[in-house]
XYZ file of C-alpha atoms in Angstrom:
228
model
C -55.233 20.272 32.335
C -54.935 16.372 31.723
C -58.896 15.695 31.177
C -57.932 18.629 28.158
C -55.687 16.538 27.201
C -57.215 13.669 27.072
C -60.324 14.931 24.910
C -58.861 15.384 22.227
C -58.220 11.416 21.775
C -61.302 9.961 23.702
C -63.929 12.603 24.025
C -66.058 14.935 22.927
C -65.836 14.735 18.820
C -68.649 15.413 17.119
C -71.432 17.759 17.520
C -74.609 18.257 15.832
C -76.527 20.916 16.443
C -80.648 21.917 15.240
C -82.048 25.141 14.550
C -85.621 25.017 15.595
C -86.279 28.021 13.722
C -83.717 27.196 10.576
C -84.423 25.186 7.655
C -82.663 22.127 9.040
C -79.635 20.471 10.740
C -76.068 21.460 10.484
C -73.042 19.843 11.846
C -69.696 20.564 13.676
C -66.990 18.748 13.715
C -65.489 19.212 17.093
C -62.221 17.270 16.088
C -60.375 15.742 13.269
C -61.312 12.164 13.412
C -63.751 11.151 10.680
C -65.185 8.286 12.823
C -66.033 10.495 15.033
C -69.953 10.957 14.365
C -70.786 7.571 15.751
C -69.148 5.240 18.530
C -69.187 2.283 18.556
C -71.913 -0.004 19.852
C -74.313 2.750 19.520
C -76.532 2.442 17.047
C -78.614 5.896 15.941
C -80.854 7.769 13.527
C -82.333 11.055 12.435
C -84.868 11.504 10.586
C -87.584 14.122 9.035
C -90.857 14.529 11.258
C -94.234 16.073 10.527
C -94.366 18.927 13.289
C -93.991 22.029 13.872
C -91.042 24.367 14.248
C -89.044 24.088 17.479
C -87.552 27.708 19.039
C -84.392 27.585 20.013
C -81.257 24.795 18.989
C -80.620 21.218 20.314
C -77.325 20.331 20.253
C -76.299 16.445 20.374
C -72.704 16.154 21.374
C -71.103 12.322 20.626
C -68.140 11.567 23.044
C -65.447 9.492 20.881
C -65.353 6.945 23.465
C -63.945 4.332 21.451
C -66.090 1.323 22.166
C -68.197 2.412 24.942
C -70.821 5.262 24.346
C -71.923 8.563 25.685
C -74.258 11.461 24.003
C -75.051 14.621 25.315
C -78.207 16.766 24.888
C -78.627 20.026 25.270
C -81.242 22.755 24.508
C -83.266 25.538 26.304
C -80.948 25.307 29.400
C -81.619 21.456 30.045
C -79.364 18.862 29.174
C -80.123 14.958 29.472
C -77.054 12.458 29.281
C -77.048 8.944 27.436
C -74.831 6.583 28.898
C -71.541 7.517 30.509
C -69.218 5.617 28.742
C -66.478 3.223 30.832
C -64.924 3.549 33.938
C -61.956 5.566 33.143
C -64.155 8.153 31.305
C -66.046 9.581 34.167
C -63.861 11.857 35.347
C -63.565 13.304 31.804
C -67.102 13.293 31.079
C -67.822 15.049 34.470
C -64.873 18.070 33.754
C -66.327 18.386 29.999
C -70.131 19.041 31.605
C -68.321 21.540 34.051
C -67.090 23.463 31.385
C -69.825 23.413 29.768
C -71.509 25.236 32.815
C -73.778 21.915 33.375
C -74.321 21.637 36.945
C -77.597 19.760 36.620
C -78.630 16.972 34.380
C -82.199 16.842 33.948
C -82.337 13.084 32.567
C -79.404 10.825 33.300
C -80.518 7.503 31.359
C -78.617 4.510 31.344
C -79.870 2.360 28.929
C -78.449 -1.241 29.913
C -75.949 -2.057 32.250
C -73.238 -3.817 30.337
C -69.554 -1.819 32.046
C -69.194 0.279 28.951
C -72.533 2.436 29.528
C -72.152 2.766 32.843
C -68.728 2.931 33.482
C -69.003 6.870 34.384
C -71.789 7.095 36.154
C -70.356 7.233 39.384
C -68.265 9.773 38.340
C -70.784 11.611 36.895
C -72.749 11.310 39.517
C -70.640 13.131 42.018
C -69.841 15.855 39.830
C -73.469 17.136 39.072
C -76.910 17.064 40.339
C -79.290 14.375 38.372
C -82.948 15.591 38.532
C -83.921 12.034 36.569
C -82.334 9.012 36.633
C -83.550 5.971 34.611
C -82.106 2.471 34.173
C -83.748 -1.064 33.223
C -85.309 -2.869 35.653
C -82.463 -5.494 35.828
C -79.216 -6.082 37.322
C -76.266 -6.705 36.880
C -73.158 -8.493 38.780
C -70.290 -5.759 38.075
C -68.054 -3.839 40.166
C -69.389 -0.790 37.966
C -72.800 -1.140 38.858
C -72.051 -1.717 42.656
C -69.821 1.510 42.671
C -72.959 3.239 40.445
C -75.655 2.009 43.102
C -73.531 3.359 46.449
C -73.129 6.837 43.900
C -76.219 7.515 43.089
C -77.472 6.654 46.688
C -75.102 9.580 48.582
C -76.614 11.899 45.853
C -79.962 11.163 46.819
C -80.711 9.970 43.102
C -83.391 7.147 43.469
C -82.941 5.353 40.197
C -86.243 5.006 37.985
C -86.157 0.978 37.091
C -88.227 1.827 33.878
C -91.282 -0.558 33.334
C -93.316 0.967 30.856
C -92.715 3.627 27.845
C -92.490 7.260 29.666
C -92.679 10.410 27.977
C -90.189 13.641 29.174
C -89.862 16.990 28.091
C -86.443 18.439 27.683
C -86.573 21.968 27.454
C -88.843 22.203 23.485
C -87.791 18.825 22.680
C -89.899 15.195 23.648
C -88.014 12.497 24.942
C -90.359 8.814 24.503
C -88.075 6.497 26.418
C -89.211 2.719 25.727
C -87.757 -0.185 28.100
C -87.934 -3.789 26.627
C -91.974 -5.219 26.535
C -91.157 -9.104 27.171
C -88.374 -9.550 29.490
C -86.650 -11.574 30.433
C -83.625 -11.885 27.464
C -81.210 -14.094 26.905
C -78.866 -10.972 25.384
C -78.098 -8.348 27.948
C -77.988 -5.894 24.962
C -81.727 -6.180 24.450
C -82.757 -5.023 28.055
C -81.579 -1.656 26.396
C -83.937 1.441 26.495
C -84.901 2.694 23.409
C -84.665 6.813 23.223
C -86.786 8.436 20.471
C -85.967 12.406 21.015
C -87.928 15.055 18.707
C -87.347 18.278 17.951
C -89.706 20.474 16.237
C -89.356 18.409 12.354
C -86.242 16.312 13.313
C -86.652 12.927 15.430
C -83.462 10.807 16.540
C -83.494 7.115 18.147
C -80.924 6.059 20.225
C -80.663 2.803 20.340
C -78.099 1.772 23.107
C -77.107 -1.838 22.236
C -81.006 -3.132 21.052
C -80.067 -5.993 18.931
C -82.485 -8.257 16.567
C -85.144 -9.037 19.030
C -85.524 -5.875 21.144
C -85.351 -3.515 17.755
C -88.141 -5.857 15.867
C -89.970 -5.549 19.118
C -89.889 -1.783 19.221
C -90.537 -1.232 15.843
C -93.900 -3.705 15.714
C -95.193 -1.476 18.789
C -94.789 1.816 17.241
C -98.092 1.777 14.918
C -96.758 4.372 12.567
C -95.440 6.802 15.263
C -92.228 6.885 13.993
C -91.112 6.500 10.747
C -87.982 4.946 9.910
């Protein structure tokens, strides 16, 4: 098939995957390309938490995208999707979850608007059912976000224009999604919503784009909850 094809340059190329129960994190490579464990404008960290073991695995799947980004999250048969890279992804990105046997996506979050994050969201969109889906509370002028809108309102998904920090569960693993605190901003980047996923002892923080401001402003609102 041509989205096979395809994957093996754009998609799907790294995969990390946590044993709740194990004694830490272990990683496959799901191709060749040594880049392949971060994309591009995404900007992302684990680290060590004070908790409790998690049962089961979550595995984070990195689509080599090139310059746009997508991430994948799976565990305990739920699966939330960060970003969905640019327009000519979608289709890809959509025949990769259907592989995977993904016909719902419990959290679809787009964390700014710029083309390259939500490129594939109309796609995606029409491919599987999105139980959650969460955006900024901006706009933006783009044929990709027009063609995003008129998707997500013949699936019925009523996007979530996120205001204030809201806490998720995915399957064993919390999901603390933070939207900028003073809007408006000048970049578009900083409008991003900040991610912090944990799993049993292992936290990660996707960042989306957050530059300077937005990232100073997340960290000085934390008061020690995460420690980077």
């Amino acid at each position: 098939m041509l989205w096979r094809k395809r994957l093996a340059l754009i998609l799907c190329a790294f995969m990390l995957v946590l044993s709740g129960c194990g004694d830490g994190a272990s990683s496959e490579d799901a191709s060749s390309t040594p880049s392949a464990s971060s994309s591009a404008g995404t900007t992302g960290a684990a680290t060590g938490a004070s908790g409790t073991e998690a049962a089961g695995d979550l595995t984070v799947t990195v689509f080599n995208t090139g310059k746009s980004d997508c991430i994948l999250l799976e565990t305990a048969g739920a699966a939330m999707l960060i970003d969905t890279a640019d327009k000519g992804d979608g289709e890809d990105i959509a025949a990769i979850l259907r592989d995977k046997g993904i016909t719902v996506l419990d959290i679809l979050l787009l964390t700014h608007l710029d083309k390259d994050h939500i490129g594939g969201a109309a796609s995606v969109l029409e491919a599987v059912e999105v139980t959650r889906l969460i955006q900024p509370d901006t706009d933006e002028d783009s044929k990709q976000y027009e063609r995003y809108l008129e998707a997500a309102t013949a699936a019925g998904a009523a996007p979530l224009r996120l205001t204030t920090p809201l806490t998720l569960a995915l399957g064993e693993a919390e999901v603390v999604l933070t939207p900028g605190e003073n809007p408006p901003y000048t970049e578009d980047n900083d409008y991003s919503i900040l991610a912090a996923v944990t799993f049993g002892k292992t936290r990660f923080l996707f960042m989306g784009d957050a530059e300077e401001r937005r990232l100073t402003e997340f960290t000085a609102g934390q008061h020690g909850r995460f420690d980077f």
